[in-house]
Coordinates of C-alpha atoms in Angstrom, one line a residue:
Chain A
X174 CA 59.0 48.8 22.6
X175 CA 61.3 50.6 20.2
X176 CA 62.5 47.6 18.3
X177 CA 60.9 47.8 14.9
X178 CA 62.2 44.5 13.7
X179 CA 60.1 42.5 16.1
X180 CA 58.2 39.8 14.2
X181 CA 54.6 40.9 13.5
X182 CA 53.1 37.4 13.9
X183 CA 54.9 36.2 17.0
X184 CA 53.8 36.3 20.6
X185 CA 53.0 39.8 21.7
X186 CA 53.0 40.9 18.1
X187 CA 51.7 44.3 17.5
X188 CA 52.5 45.5 21.0
X189 CA 53.6 49.1 20.9
X190 CA 51.9 49.6 17.5
X191 CA 48.4 50.5 16.6
X192 CA 46.3 47.3 16.8
X193 CA 44.7 48.2 13.5
X194 CA 48.0 48.6 11.7
X195 CA 49.1 45.2 13.0
X196 CA 45.9 43.6 11.8
X197 CA 46.4 45.2 8.4
X198 CA 49.9 43.9 8.2
X199 CA 48.8 40.5 9.2
X200 CA 46.0 40.5 6.7
X201 CA 48.5 41.5 4.1
X202 CA 50.3 38.3 4.7
X203 CA 47.1 36.3 4.8
X204 CA 45.7 37.4 1.4
X205 CA 47.7 40.0 -0.3
X206 CA 51.0 38.1 -0.5
X207 CA 49.5 34.9 -1.9
X208 CA 47.4 36.8 -4.4
X209 CA 50.4 38.9 -5.4
X210 CA 52.4 35.7 -5.8
X211 CA 49.8 34.1 -8.0
X212 CA 49.5 37.2 -10.1
X213 CA 53.3 37.5 -10.5
X214 CA 53.5 33.8 -11.4
X215 CA 50.8 34.2 -14.0
X216 CA 52.6 37.2 -15.5
X217 CA 55.8 35.2 -15.6
X218 CA 54.1 32.4 -17.4
X219 CA 52.6 34.9 -19.8
X220 CA 56.1 36.3 -20.6
X221 CA 57.5 32.8 -20.9
X222 CA 54.6 31.7 -23.2
X223 CA 55.4 34.7 -25.5
X224 CA 58.7 33.1 -26.5
X225 CA 57.4 29.9 -28.2
X226 CA 54.2 31.6 -29.3
X227 CA 56.1 34.3 -31.2
X228 CA 59.0 32.2 -32.2
X229 CA 58.1 31.7 -35.8
X230 CA 58.0 35.5 -36.4
X231 CA 61.1 36.3 -34.4
X232 CA 63.2 33.6 -36.1
X233 CA 62.0 34.8 -39.5
X234 CA 62.9 38.4 -38.7
X235 CA 66.3 37.2 -37.4
X236 CA 67.0 35.2 -40.5
X237 CA 66.0 38.2 -42.7
X238 CA 68.4 40.3 -40.7
X239 CA 71.2 37.9 -41.7
X240 CA 71.5 36.1 -38.4
X241 CA 72.1 32.4 -38.6
X242 CA 69.1 30.3 -37.6
X243 CA 68.9 26.6 -37.1
X244 CA 66.8 25.0 -39.8
X245 CA 68.1 27.1 -42.7
X246 CA 65.2 26.9 -45.1
X247 CA 61.8 28.5 -44.2
X248 CA 60.1 25.4 -45.5
X249 CA 61.6 23.3 -42.7
X250 CA 60.7 25.8 -40.1
X251 CA 57.1 25.9 -41.2
X252 CA 56.5 22.4 -40.0
X253 CA 58.0 23.0 -36.6
X254 CA 56.1 23.9 -33.4
X255 CA 56.9 27.2 -31.7
X256 CA 58.5 25.4 -28.7
X257 CA 60.8 23.4 -31.0
X258 CA 61.8 26.5 -32.9
X259 CA 62.4 28.5 -29.7
X260 CA 64.6 25.6 -28.4
X261 CA 66.6 25.5 -31.7
X262 CA 67.2 29.2 -31.7
X263 CA 67.1 30.4 -28.1
X264 CA 68.8 33.7 -28.8
X265 CA 66.7 35.2 -31.6
X266 CA 63.5 33.7 -30.2
X267 CA 63.9 35.5 -26.8
X268 CA 65.2 38.7 -28.4
X269 CA 62.3 39.0 -30.7
X270 CA 59.5 37.7 -28.5
X271 CA 58.4 40.8 -26.7
X272 CA 58.4 43.7 -29.2
X273 CA 56.7 42.5 -32.3
X274 CA 54.2 44.6 -34.2
X275 CA 51.6 41.9 -34.6
X276 CA 52.6 39.1 -32.2
X277 CA 50.6 36.0 -31.8
X278 CA 50.8 36.6 -28.1
X279 CA 51.6 40.2 -27.1
X280 CA 53.7 40.6 -24.0
X281 CA 51.9 42.1 -20.9
X282 CA 53.8 45.4 -21.2
X283 CA 52.8 45.7 -24.8
X284 CA 49.1 45.4 -23.8
X285 CA 49.6 47.8 -20.9
X286 CA 51.3 50.4 -23.2
X287 CA 48.5 50.0 -25.8
X288 CA 45.9 50.4 -23.0
X289 CA 47.7 53.5 -21.8
X290 CA 48.1 55.0 -25.3
X291 CA 44.4 54.4 -26.2
X292 CA 43.0 55.8 -23.0
X293 CA 45.3 58.5 -21.7
X294 CA 47.0 60.0 -24.8
X295 CA 44.0 60.3 -27.1
X296 CA 40.9 62.4 -26.6
X297 CA 38.1 60.4 -25.1
X298 CA 35.7 61.4 -27.9
X299 CA 38.0 60.1 -30.8
X300 CA 37.2 56.7 -32.1
X301 CA 40.7 55.6 -31.4
X302 CA 40.1 56.0 -27.7
X303 CA 39.2 52.9 -25.7
X304 CA 37.4 55.2 -23.3
X305 CA 35.0 56.1 -26.1
X306 CA 34.4 52.4 -27.0
X307 CA 34.0 51.4 -23.4
X308 CA 31.5 54.2 -23.0
X309 CA 29.5 53.0 -26.0
X310 CA 29.4 49.5 -24.6
X311 CA 28.8 50.6 -21.0
X312 CA 25.9 52.9 -21.9
X313 CA 24.1 50.0 -23.5
X314 CA 25.0 47.7 -20.6
X315 CA 23.7 50.1 -18.0
X316 CA 20.5 50.9 -19.9
X317 CA 19.7 47.2 -20.3
X318 CA 20.8 46.4 -16.8
X319 CA 18.4 48.9 -15.3
X320 CA 15.5 47.7 -17.5
X321 CA 16.3 44.0 -16.9
X322 CA 16.7 44.3 -13.1
X323 CA 13.6 46.5 -12.7
X324 CA 11.4 44.0 -14.7
X325 CA 13.1 41.1 -12.9
X326 CA 12.3 42.6 -9.4
X327 CA 8.7 43.3 -10.5
X328 CA 8.2 39.7 -11.7
X329 CA 9.8 38.4 -8.5
X330 CA 7.3 40.4 -6.5
X331 CA 4.5 39.0 -8.6
X332 CA 5.8 35.4 -8.2
X333 CA 6.0 35.7 -4.4
X334 CA 2.5 37.0 -4.1
X335 CA 0.7 34.9 -6.7
X336 CA 0.7 31.1 -6.4
X337 CA -0.4 30.7 -10.1
X338 CA 2.3 33.0 -11.3
X339 CA 4.9 31.2 -9.2
X340 CA 3.9 27.8 -10.6
X341 CA 3.6 29.0 -14.2
X342 CA 6.6 31.2 -14.6
X343 CA 9.2 30.1 -12.0
X344 CA 10.1 26.8 -13.7
X345 CA 10.6 28.6 -17.0
X346 CA 12.8 31.2 -15.3
X347 CA 14.9 28.4 -13.8
X348 CA 15.1 26.6 -17.2
X349 CA 16.2 29.8 -18.8
X350 CA 19.4 29.7 -16.7
X351 CA 20.4 26.4 -18.3
X352 CA 19.9 27.6 -21.8
X353 CA 22.4 29.7 -23.8
X354 CA 19.9 32.5 -24.3
X355 CA 22.7 34.7 -25.6
X356 CA 22.2 32.7 -28.9
X357 CA 19.3 34.9 -29.8
X358 CA 21.4 38.1 -29.6
X359 CA 22.1 38.3 -33.4
X360 CA 18.5 37.9 -34.2
X361 CA 17.4 40.6 -31.8
X362 CA 19.8 43.0 -33.4
X363 CA 18.7 42.3 -36.9
X364 CA 15.0 42.1 -36.2
X365 CA 15.0 45.4 -34.2
X366 CA 17.1 46.9 -37.0
X367 CA 14.5 45.9 -39.6
X368 CA 11.7 47.5 -37.6
X369 CA 13.7 50.7 -37.4
X370 CA 15.2 50.5 -33.9
X371 CA 18.9 51.3 -34.0
X372 CA 21.6 52.6 -31.7
X373 CA 22.1 51.4 -28.2
X374 CA 18.6 50.1 -27.7
X375 CA 19.0 46.6 -29.4
X376 CA 22.1 46.0 -27.4
X377 CA 20.3 47.2 -24.3
X378 CA 17.5 44.7 -25.0
X379 CA 20.1 41.9 -25.0
X380 CA 21.7 43.2 -21.8
X381 CA 18.2 43.4 -20.2
X382 CA 17.1 39.9 -20.9
X383 CA 20.5 38.5 -19.8
X384 CA 20.3 40.3 -16.5
X385 CA 16.5 39.7 -16.1
X386 CA 16.5 36.0 -15.2
X387 CA 19.3 35.9 -12.6
X388 CA 17.5 38.8 -10.9
X389 CA 14.1 37.0 -11.0
X390 CA 15.6 33.8 -9.5
X391 CA 17.7 35.6 -6.9
X392 CA 14.9 38.0 -5.8
X393 CA 12.3 35.3 -5.5
X394 CA 14.7 33.5 -3.2
X395 CA 15.4 36.8 -1.3
X396 CA 11.7 37.7 -0.9
X397 CA 11.1 34.3 0.5
X398 CA 14.0 34.5 2.9
X399 CA 11.9 35.5 5.9
X400 CA 11.0 32.4 7.9
X401 CA 7.6 31.4 9.0
X402 CA 8.1 32.7 12.5
X403 CA 8.8 36.3 11.2
X404 CA 5.8 36.1 8.9
X405 CA 3.6 34.9 11.7
X406 CA 4.8 37.7 13.9
X407 CA 3.8 40.3 11.3
X408 CA 0.4 38.6 11.2
X409 CA 0.0 39.0 14.9
X410 CA 0.7 42.7 14.3
X411 CA -2.2 42.6 11.8
X412 CA 0.2 43.8 9.2
X413 CA -1.3 44.2 5.7
X414 CA 0.3 42.4 2.7
X415 CA 1.9 45.7 1.7
X416 CA 3.3 46.3 5.1
X417 CA 4.7 42.8 5.3
X418 CA 6.3 43.4 1.9
X419 CA 7.9 46.7 2.7
X420 CA 8.9 46.1 6.3
X421 CA 9.9 42.4 6.2
X422 CA 10.3 40.9 2.7
X423 CA 12.0 43.7 0.9
X424 CA 14.6 44.4 3.6
X425 CA 15.5 40.7 4.1
X426 CA 15.9 40.3 0.3
X427 CA 18.6 42.9 0.1
X428 CA 21.6 40.6 0.3
X429 CA 20.1 38.4 -2.4
X430 CA 19.4 41.5 -4.5
X431 CA 23.0 42.5 -4.5
X432 CA 24.3 39.0 -5.2
X433 CA 22.0 38.8 -8.2
X434 CA 22.9 42.4 -9.3
X435 CA 26.5 41.4 -9.5
X436 CA 25.7 38.4 -11.7
X437 CA 23.3 40.6 -13.7
X438 CA 25.8 43.4 -14.5
X439 CA 28.4 40.9 -15.6
X440 CA 25.9 39.1 -17.8
X441 CA 24.7 42.5 -19.1
X442 CA 28.2 43.4 -20.2
X443 CA 28.7 40.1 -22.0
X444 CA 25.4 40.7 -23.7
X445 CA 26.3 44.2 -24.9
X446 CA 29.7 43.0 -26.2
X447 CA 28.1 40.0 -28.0
X448 CA 25.4 42.3 -29.3
X449 CA 28.1 44.3 -31.1
X450 CA 29.4 41.3 -33.0
X451 CA 26.8 40.3 -35.6
X452 CA 26.1 43.7 -37.3
X453 CA 29.7 44.7 -37.6
X454 CA 29.1 47.6 -35.2
X455 CA 31.7 50.4 -35.6
X456 CA 31.9 51.4 -32.0
X457 CA 32.1 49.5 -28.7
X458 CA 34.4 47.0 -27.1
X459 CA 32.9 44.1 -29.1
X460 CA 33.5 46.0 -32.3
X461 CA 37.1 46.5 -31.3
X462 CA 37.5 42.8 -30.7
X463 CA 35.9 42.0 -34.0
X464 CA 37.9 44.6 -35.9
X465 CA 41.1 43.4 -34.2
X466 CA 40.4 39.8 -35.3
X467 CA 39.7 40.9 -38.9
X468 CA 42.9 42.8 -39.2
X469 CA 45.1 40.6 -37.0
X470 CA 45.7 43.5 -34.6
X471 CA 46.4 41.2 -31.6
X472 CA 47.5 44.0 -29.3
X473 CA 44.2 45.8 -30.0
X474 CA 42.2 42.7 -29.2
X475 CA 44.1 42.2 -26.0
X476 CA 43.7 45.8 -24.9
X477 CA 40.0 45.6 -25.7
X478 CA 39.7 42.4 -23.7
X479 CA 41.4 44.0 -20.7
X480 CA 39.3 47.1 -21.2
X481 CA 36.2 44.9 -20.9
X482 CA 37.7 43.1 -17.9
X483 CA 38.5 46.4 -16.1
X484 CA 35.0 47.6 -16.9
X485 CA 33.4 44.5 -15.5
X486 CA 35.6 44.6 -12.4
X487 CA 34.7 48.3 -11.9
X488 CA 30.9 47.6 -12.3
X489 CA 30.9 44.7 -10.0
X490 CA 33.2 46.6 -7.6
X491 CA 30.8 49.6 -7.5
X492 CA 27.9 47.3 -6.7
X493 CA 30.0 45.7 -4.0
X494 CA 30.7 49.1 -2.4
X495 CA 27.0 50.0 -2.5
X496 CA 26.2 46.6 -1.1
X497 CA 28.6 47.1 1.8
X498 CA 27.3 50.5 2.6
X499 CA 23.6 49.5 2.3
X500 CA 24.0 46.3 4.4
X501 CA 25.9 48.1 7.1
X502 CA 23.3 50.9 7.3
X503 CA 20.6 48.2 7.6
X504 CA 22.6 46.5 10.3
X505 CA 22.8 43.3 8.3
X506 CA 26.6 43.3 8.4
Chain B
X238 CA -16.5 27.0 -5.4
X239 CA -15.7 30.5 -6.7
X240 CA -14.8 33.2 -4.2
X241 CA -15.8 36.8 -4.4
X242 CA -12.4 38.0 -5.6
X243 CA -12.3 35.4 -8.4
X244 CA -15.8 36.5 -9.5
X245 CA -14.7 40.1 -9.6
X246 CA -11.6 39.1 -11.6
X247 CA -13.8 37.2 -14.0
X248 CA -16.1 40.2 -14.5
X249 CA -13.0 42.4 -15.2
X250 CA -11.7 39.9 -17.7
X251 CA -15.0 39.6 -19.5
X252 CA -15.2 43.4 -19.6
X253 CA -11.7 43.7 -21.0
X254 CA -12.5 41.1 -23.7
X255 CA -15.7 42.9 -24.7
X256 CA -13.9 46.2 -24.8
X257 CA -11.2 44.7 -27.0
X258 CA -13.8 43.2 -29.2
X259 CA -15.2 46.7 -29.9
X260 CA -11.7 48.0 -30.9
X261 CA -10.4 45.0 -32.8
X262 CA -11.9 41.4 -32.7
X263 CA -8.4 40.0 -33.1
X264 CA -7.3 41.7 -29.8
X265 CA -10.3 40.1 -28.1
X266 CA -9.2 36.7 -29.4
X267 CA -5.7 37.1 -28.0
X268 CA -7.0 38.3 -24.6
X269 CA -9.4 35.3 -24.5
X270 CA -6.6 32.8 -25.1
X271 CA -4.6 34.4 -22.3
X272 CA -7.4 34.5 -19.8
X273 CA -8.5 31.0 -20.7
X274 CA -5.0 29.6 -20.0
X275 CA -4.7 31.6 -16.8
X276 CA -8.1 30.5 -15.5
X277 CA -7.3 26.9 -16.1
X278 CA -4.0 27.3 -14.4
X279 CA -5.6 29.0 -11.4
X280 CA -7.9 26.1 -11.0
X281 CA -5.1 23.5 -11.2
X282 CA -2.8 25.5 -9.0
X283 CA -5.3 25.5 -6.2
X284 CA -5.4 21.7 -6.1
X285 CA -1.8 21.8 -5.0
X286 CA -1.0 18.2 -6.0
X287 CA 2.3 17.0 -7.3
X288 CA 0.8 16.6 -10.8
X289 CA -0.2 20.3 -10.7
X290 CA 3.4 21.3 -10.2
X291 CA 4.2 19.9 -13.7
X292 CA 0.9 20.6 -15.3
X293 CA 0.8 24.3 -14.6
X294 CA 4.1 25.3 -16.2
X295 CA 3.3 23.1 -19.2
X296 CA -0.1 24.7 -19.7
X297 CA 1.5 28.1 -19.3
X298 CA 4.1 27.2 -22.0
X299 CA 1.4 25.9 -24.3
X300 CA -0.7 29.1 -23.7
X301 CA 2.3 31.2 -24.7
X302 CA 2.9 29.1 -27.8
X303 CA -0.8 29.4 -28.9
X304 CA -0.7 33.1 -28.2
X305 CA 2.4 33.5 -30.2
X306 CA 0.9 31.5 -33.1
X307 CA -2.3 33.5 -32.9
X308 CA -0.6 36.9 -32.8
X309 CA 1.5 36.0 -35.9
X310 CA -1.5 34.7 -37.8
X311 CA -4.1 37.3 -36.8
X312 CA -1.8 40.3 -37.2
X313 CA 0.1 39.0 -40.3
X314 CA 3.5 39.4 -38.7
X315 CA 6.1 38.9 -41.4
X316 CA 8.3 35.9 -41.0
X317 CA 11.4 38.1 -41.1
X318 CA 10.3 39.6 -37.8
X319 CA 8.7 36.7 -35.9
X320 CA 8.0 33.3 -37.4
X321 CA 5.1 31.4 -36.0
X322 CA 5.9 28.3 -33.8
X323 CA 4.4 26.0 -36.5
X324 CA 6.8 27.6 -39.1
X325 CA 9.7 27.0 -36.7
X326 CA 8.6 23.4 -36.1
X327 CA 8.4 22.7 -39.9
X328 CA 11.8 24.3 -40.4
X329 CA 13.1 22.1 -37.6
X330 CA 11.7 19.0 -39.3
X331 CA 12.8 20.0 -42.8
X332 CA 16.4 20.7 -41.7
X333 CA 16.9 17.9 -39.2
X334 CA 20.1 16.6 -40.8
X335 CA 21.6 20.1 -40.9
X336 CA 20.6 20.7 -37.3
X337 CA 22.2 17.4 -36.3
X338 CA 25.5 18.2 -37.9
X339 CA 25.4 21.6 -36.3
X340 CA 24.7 20.0 -32.9
X341 CA 27.6 17.6 -33.3
X342 CA 30.0 20.3 -34.4
X343 CA 29.1 22.8 -31.6
X344 CA 27.8 20.8 -28.7
X345 CA 29.6 17.5 -28.9
X346 CA 33.0 18.6 -30.5
X347 CA 33.2 22.1 -29.1
X348 CA 31.3 22.4 -25.9
X349 CA 31.6 18.8 -24.5
X350 CA 35.3 18.3 -25.2
X351 CA 36.1 21.7 -23.8
X352 CA 33.9 21.1 -20.8
X353 CA 35.7 17.9 -20.0
X354 CA 39.2 19.4 -20.4
X355 CA 38.3 22.5 -18.5
X356 CA 36.7 20.7 -15.6
X357 CA 39.5 18.2 -15.3
X358 CA 42.1 21.0 -15.4
X359 CA 40.2 23.1 -12.8
X360 CA 39.8 20.1 -10.6
X361 CA 43.5 19.3 -10.7
X362 CA 44.5 22.9 -9.9
X363 CA 41.9 22.8 -7.1
X364 CA 43.5 19.7 -5.6
X365 CA 46.9 21.5 -5.8
X366 CA 45.4 24.5 -4.1
X367 CA 44.0 22.2 -1.4
X368 CA 47.4 20.7 -0.8
X369 CA 49.2 24.0 -0.5
X370 CA 47.3 26.5 1.6
X371 CA 49.4 29.4 0.3
X372 CA 48.2 28.6 -3.2
X373 CA 44.6 28.4 -2.0
X374 CA 44.7 31.8 -0.4
X375 CA 46.2 33.3 -3.6
X376 CA 44.1 31.4 -6.2
X377 CA 40.7 31.9 -4.6
X378 CA 40.5 35.7 -4.9
X379 CA 42.1 35.6 -8.3
X380 CA 39.7 32.9 -9.5
X381 CA 36.6 34.7 -8.0
X382 CA 37.8 37.9 -9.8
X383 CA 38.3 36.0 -13.1
X384 CA 34.9 34.3 -12.9
X385 CA 33.2 37.7 -13.0
X386 CA 35.0 38.9 -16.1
X387 CA 33.6 38.7 -19.7
X388 CA 35.9 35.7 -20.7
X389 CA 33.9 35.2 -23.9
X390 CA 36.1 38.1 -25.2
X391 CA 39.0 35.7 -25.5
X392 CA 37.2 34.0 -28.4
X393 CA 38.8 36.1 -31.2
X394 CA 42.3 35.4 -29.7
X395 CA 41.7 31.7 -29.4
X396 CA 40.1 31.4 -32.8
X397 CA 43.3 33.1 -34.2
X398 CA 45.5 30.5 -32.4
X399 CA 43.6 27.3 -32.8
X400 CA 42.0 27.9 -36.2
X401 CA 38.4 27.9 -37.2
X402 CA 37.5 24.3 -36.4
X403 CA 36.2 22.9 -33.1
X404 CA 39.6 23.1 -31.4
X405 CA 39.3 26.8 -30.9
X406 CA 35.8 26.5 -29.6
X407 CA 36.9 23.8 -27.1
X408 CA 39.7 26.2 -26.0
X409 CA 37.2 29.0 -25.4
X410 CA 35.0 26.6 -23.4
X411 CA 38.1 25.5 -21.4
X412 CA 38.8 29.0 -20.3
X413 CA 35.2 29.8 -19.6
X414 CA 34.4 26.8 -17.4
X415 CA 37.8 26.7 -15.6
X416 CA 37.3 29.5 -13.1
X417 CA 33.8 28.7 -11.8
X418 CA 34.7 25.0 -11.4
X419 CA 38.0 25.9 -9.7
X420 CA 36.5 28.4 -7.3
X421 CA 33.6 26.1 -6.3
X422 CA 35.9 23.1 -5.9
X423 CA 38.4 25.0 -3.8
X424 CA 35.6 26.4 -1.6
X425 CA 34.0 22.9 -1.3
X426 CA 37.3 21.2 -0.3
X427 CA 37.6 23.8 2.5
X428 CA 34.0 23.2 3.6
X429 CA 34.4 20.3 6.0
X430 CA 34.1 21.1 9.7
X431 CA 37.1 21.3 12.0
X432 CA 35.6 18.6 14.1
X433 CA 35.4 16.2 11.2
X434 CA 38.9 16.9 10.2
X435 CA 40.1 16.3 13.7
X436 CA 38.2 13.0 13.7
X437 CA 40.1 12.0 10.6
X438 CA 43.3 12.9 12.3
X439 CA 42.5 10.8 15.4
X440 CA 41.9 7.9 13.0
X441 CA 45.5 8.5 11.9
X442 CA 44.3 9.2 8.3
X443 CA 46.9 10.4 5.8
X444 CA 46.4 13.5 3.7
X445 CA 45.0 11.4 0.8
X446 CA 42.7 9.3 3.0
X447 CA 41.3 12.5 4.5
X448 CA 40.8 13.9 1.0
X449 CA 39.1 10.9 -0.5
X450 CA 37.0 9.9 2.5
X451 CA 36.1 13.2 4.0
X452 CA 36.8 16.4 2.1
X453 CA 36.0 15.2 -1.4
X454 CA 32.6 13.8 -0.5
X455 CA 31.7 16.9 1.5
X456 CA 32.9 19.1 -1.4
X457 CA 30.5 17.3 -3.9
X458 CA 27.6 19.7 -3.5
X459 CA 30.0 22.6 -4.3
X460 CA 31.7 20.8 -7.1
X461 CA 28.4 20.0 -8.8
X462 CA 27.2 23.5 -8.4
X463 CA 30.3 24.6 -10.3
X464 CA 29.7 21.8 -12.9
X465 CA 26.1 23.0 -13.4
X466 CA 27.1 26.6 -13.9
X467 CA 29.7 25.5 -16.3
X468 CA 27.2 23.6 -18.5
X469 CA 25.6 26.8 -19.6
X470 CA 28.9 28.6 -19.9
X471 CA 30.2 25.8 -22.1
X472 CA 27.4 26.2 -24.6
X473 CA 27.6 30.0 -24.5
X474 CA 31.3 29.8 -25.2
X475 CA 31.0 27.4 -28.0
X476 CA 28.3 29.3 -29.7
X477 CA 29.7 32.8 -29.3
X478 CA 33.2 31.6 -30.5
X479 CA 31.6 30.6 -33.8
X480 CA 30.6 34.2 -34.4
X481 CA 34.3 34.9 -34.8
X482 CA 34.8 32.3 -37.5
X483 CA 34.0 28.7 -37.9
X484 CA 33.8 26.0 -40.5
X485 CA 30.5 25.9 -42.5
X486 CA 28.6 24.1 -39.7
X487 CA 27.8 24.7 -36.1
X488 CA 25.0 26.3 -34.2
X489 CA 26.6 29.7 -33.9
X490 CA 27.6 29.7 -37.5
X491 CA 24.1 28.8 -38.7
X492 CA 22.6 31.4 -36.5
X493 CA 24.7 34.2 -37.8
X494 CA 24.4 33.1 -41.4
X495 CA 20.6 32.6 -41.2
X496 CA 20.2 35.9 -39.5
X497 CA 22.0 37.5 -42.5
X498 CA 19.6 35.7 -44.9
X499 CA 16.6 36.7 -42.7
X500 CA 15.7 33.0 -42.5
X501 CA 14.5 33.5 -38.9
X502 CA 12.6 30.2 -38.8
X503 CA 16.0 28.5 -39.2
X504 CA 17.5 30.7 -36.5
X505 CA 14.7 29.8 -34.1
X506 CA 15.2 26.1 -35.0
X507 CA 18.9 26.4 -34.0
X508 CA 17.8 28.2 -30.8
X509 CA 15.5 25.2 -30.0
X510 CA 18.5 22.9 -30.6
X511 CA 20.7 25.1 -28.2
X512 CA 17.9 25.2 -25.6
X513 CA 17.3 21.4 -25.7
X514 CA 21.1 20.7 -25.6
X515 CA 21.5 23.2 -22.7
X516 CA 18.6 21.7 -20.6
X517 CA 19.7 18.1 -21.4
X518 CA 23.3 18.9 -20.4
X519 CA 22.2 20.5 -17.2
X520 CA 19.7 17.7 -16.5
X521 CA 22.4 15.0 -16.9
X522 CA 24.7 16.8 -14.4
X523 CA 21.8 17.4 -12.0
X524 CA 20.9 13.7 -12.3
X525 CA 24.4 12.6 -11.5
X526 CA 24.5 15.0 -8.7
X527 CA 21.4 13.4 -7.1
X528 CA 23.0 10.0 -7.4
X529 CA 26.3 11.2 -5.9
X530 CA 25.1 13.5 -3.2
X531 CA 22.0 11.5 -2.1
X532 CA 23.0 12.1 1.5
X533 CA 22.7 15.9 1.2
X534 CA 19.8 17.5 3.0
X535 CA 18.5 19.1 -0.2
X536 CA 18.1 15.6 -1.8
X537 CA 16.3 14.0 1.1
X538 CA 12.6 13.9 1.7

């Protein structure tokens, strides 16, 4: 078949092409196109929202520049909503919506430019670089995450092997999931500071305890995943407790481990960011958010927010890749 | 009956307490409390009754509280580092009216109103996504992606837009609960089996009949899962948003101010309020879930 315009999804689709390419193209229509549409729609809504959100400022600028605006006096304009102002002055409102210095809602491209400027054009060690702030937050996140998950796995192992531990600790671990434990973050920072612990450690402690409980709950579920038949079989092999653990329980808990690691790293990142708020930390994404909100630097807030989002997506993505490789090697997927 | 391994454990425990007593009698005291609580629990846990399942965690909690109190008193831990449980309780009792206004400000006005708005909005969008398959395939990956992001970070922006009062907190809560509820509802609505949907079609059921009689009920476990996740997120959002500015009341405001004054007993009292509110909120949703999804295997037997 030489006709390249043949529909890909019709009967006999993909004939004469590589089957894998055809699958790819079809999968593209299955997920990529809808996702792309949703993302584009969201961006469109965002641009649209910029017009009323920034209308007050753009109309004010226009009237200062001598352009005629609808309610003449600023006092009348103050009482009006952004949407009404934008409808009354469509021209100036649209013209001034996307390029303000301190907009109420920065346009997507402004955030993108700020992200680019603060990552690619400044040295990563300068404190104007978002890479530097992201690294400060990420180092605390990772330290806490490693501590929290290690302790969580240890406790889960204890819970699975000791009935008393299970009955005593497990209900509290579950309750802790319903409690906003992040509320103790400011206290941890201040108390650790007053006993002389500074730097990334206090933030790491918060990250650790936020990732600890999801990992405990997930790992207990995972280590209990083998069913009675499998456990009985190992008993017929006269396997010791340690052998049962390493050859059956641990491998079958892997999918649960990765699921809880993903929740844990996201929680850790939130913990590190919130941990930067109360002390007025000078570095880190949380500090950027706080400084931005003090000085009304909205573009800076949005770029820090997107920096945090990219960081979270990267961290979860890395765990996802490790998960896929590990599960495939174990023959679980 | 005491088995050999328990006897060995008892010997080790007595040995440890004796050793600690030589070093520091206070340490021996602490260890004694811990072993006493643990031994009682071991005994009860072995009985395996239903009462044991509630008694054991309660005794464990009480042991930890006594231990905490003992550590603070015996080692003279300053109140600016760790206040004793009794100090926290008395701060709680002395400041009950303040705690109540904080509770109303943060939980009722901020978290609850935002929770309702966010869940309703998510539910409406989920129904739309259910109606239009294209939207579902686009929204589900985006929603899953958003649900993993640190959305608390929107707090400074929303505080800037909606002011310091509860409206901005409710807005943060709306954004935080939206995606988990959306993703769970969409996944739940797609969960019914092809056979069941075919059956509805043979009955000549319209789209809405199929939705109300089949897909909505079978989505309930998923929806409630999302609603339960959202309870905690709602409180987290409302409290953290107050760190970025709030009127002179609210749980998050009081925590950050009291931390600054080193009034840690007050901070802990607020944490107790947040913990009680969180568990109660979750408990209510879980209770409603049991009533609504009484047919689900996890609620039977």
